[in-house]
XYZ file of C-alpha atoms in Angstrom:
78
model
C -27.221 -82.787 55.878
C -24.043 -82.683 57.170
C -23.296 -82.031 60.560
C -20.927 -79.491 59.678
C -19.918 -77.133 63.569
C -19.965 -73.971 62.382
C -18.865 -71.838 65.494
C -18.658 -68.305 65.532
C -15.318 -66.279 65.955
C -14.746 -65.477 69.507
C -14.692 -61.429 69.591
C -12.922 -59.602 72.490
C -14.609 -56.282 74.062
C -11.772 -54.067 75.686
C -13.148 -51.243 77.673
C -10.930 -48.642 79.713
C -11.907 -47.265 83.003
C -10.319 -44.237 84.701
C -12.897 -42.569 87.264
C -15.866 -43.621 85.104
C -18.202 -44.537 87.979
C -21.401 -43.428 85.526
C -20.577 -45.270 82.747
C -18.903 -48.263 83.076
C -21.789 -50.406 84.367
C -24.007 -49.669 81.602
C -20.734 -50.408 79.119
C -20.181 -53.757 80.316
C -24.245 -54.258 81.189
C -24.585 -53.556 77.045
C -21.778 -56.204 76.274
C -22.905 -58.718 78.564
C -26.535 -58.410 77.039
C -25.047 -58.745 73.425
C -26.460 -61.898 72.151
C -23.723 -62.926 69.714
C -21.542 -64.875 71.831
C -19.147 -66.180 72.145
C -17.841 -62.908 73.657
C -14.715 -61.914 75.806
C -14.889 -59.061 77.846
C -12.041 -57.230 79.499
C -12.120 -53.831 81.797
C -8.924 -52.535 82.287
C -8.647 -49.749 85.246
C -5.933 -47.216 85.583
C -6.192 -46.735 89.055
C -9.397 -44.968 89.289
C -10.142 -43.090 92.700
C -14.276 -43.197 92.617
C -16.429 -45.985 92.741
C -15.765 -47.444 89.569
C -13.363 -50.581 90.979
C -16.050 -51.637 93.329
C -18.878 -51.747 90.325
C -17.083 -53.422 87.872
C -16.043 -56.186 90.803
C -19.752 -56.263 91.361
C -20.304 -57.077 87.494
C -17.402 -59.255 87.709
C -18.534 -61.460 89.951
C -22.024 -62.088 88.233
C -20.659 -62.144 84.875
C -17.335 -63.549 85.013
C -13.834 -62.907 85.915
C -12.601 -59.391 83.086
C -11.226 -57.163 85.214
C -7.431 -55.806 85.138
C -7.113 -53.214 87.834
C -3.745 -51.522 88.383
C -2.601 -48.644 90.621
C -1.540 -46.904 87.991
C -0.034 -46.583 84.322
C 2.405 -44.091 85.226
C 2.001 -41.203 82.603
C -0.629 -38.897 83.577
C -0.367 -36.136 80.592
C -1.254 -32.494 81.790
């Protein structure tokens, strides 16, 4: 049999978050527990004022760095 390396393509998952403290952990854990690899997870926080960022940071420390946090993106629909 040939020694051909069949590598899987990288899958990138992006999760956006704004004050979703009740939903962000299950979303991150769902991606982190997938059996497919390699997976790159990027979490974009849009200046949450609840506990979202601390929950994301806790999971980031456990599973690797994937947080992009900004104070504000500027535009907010009314």
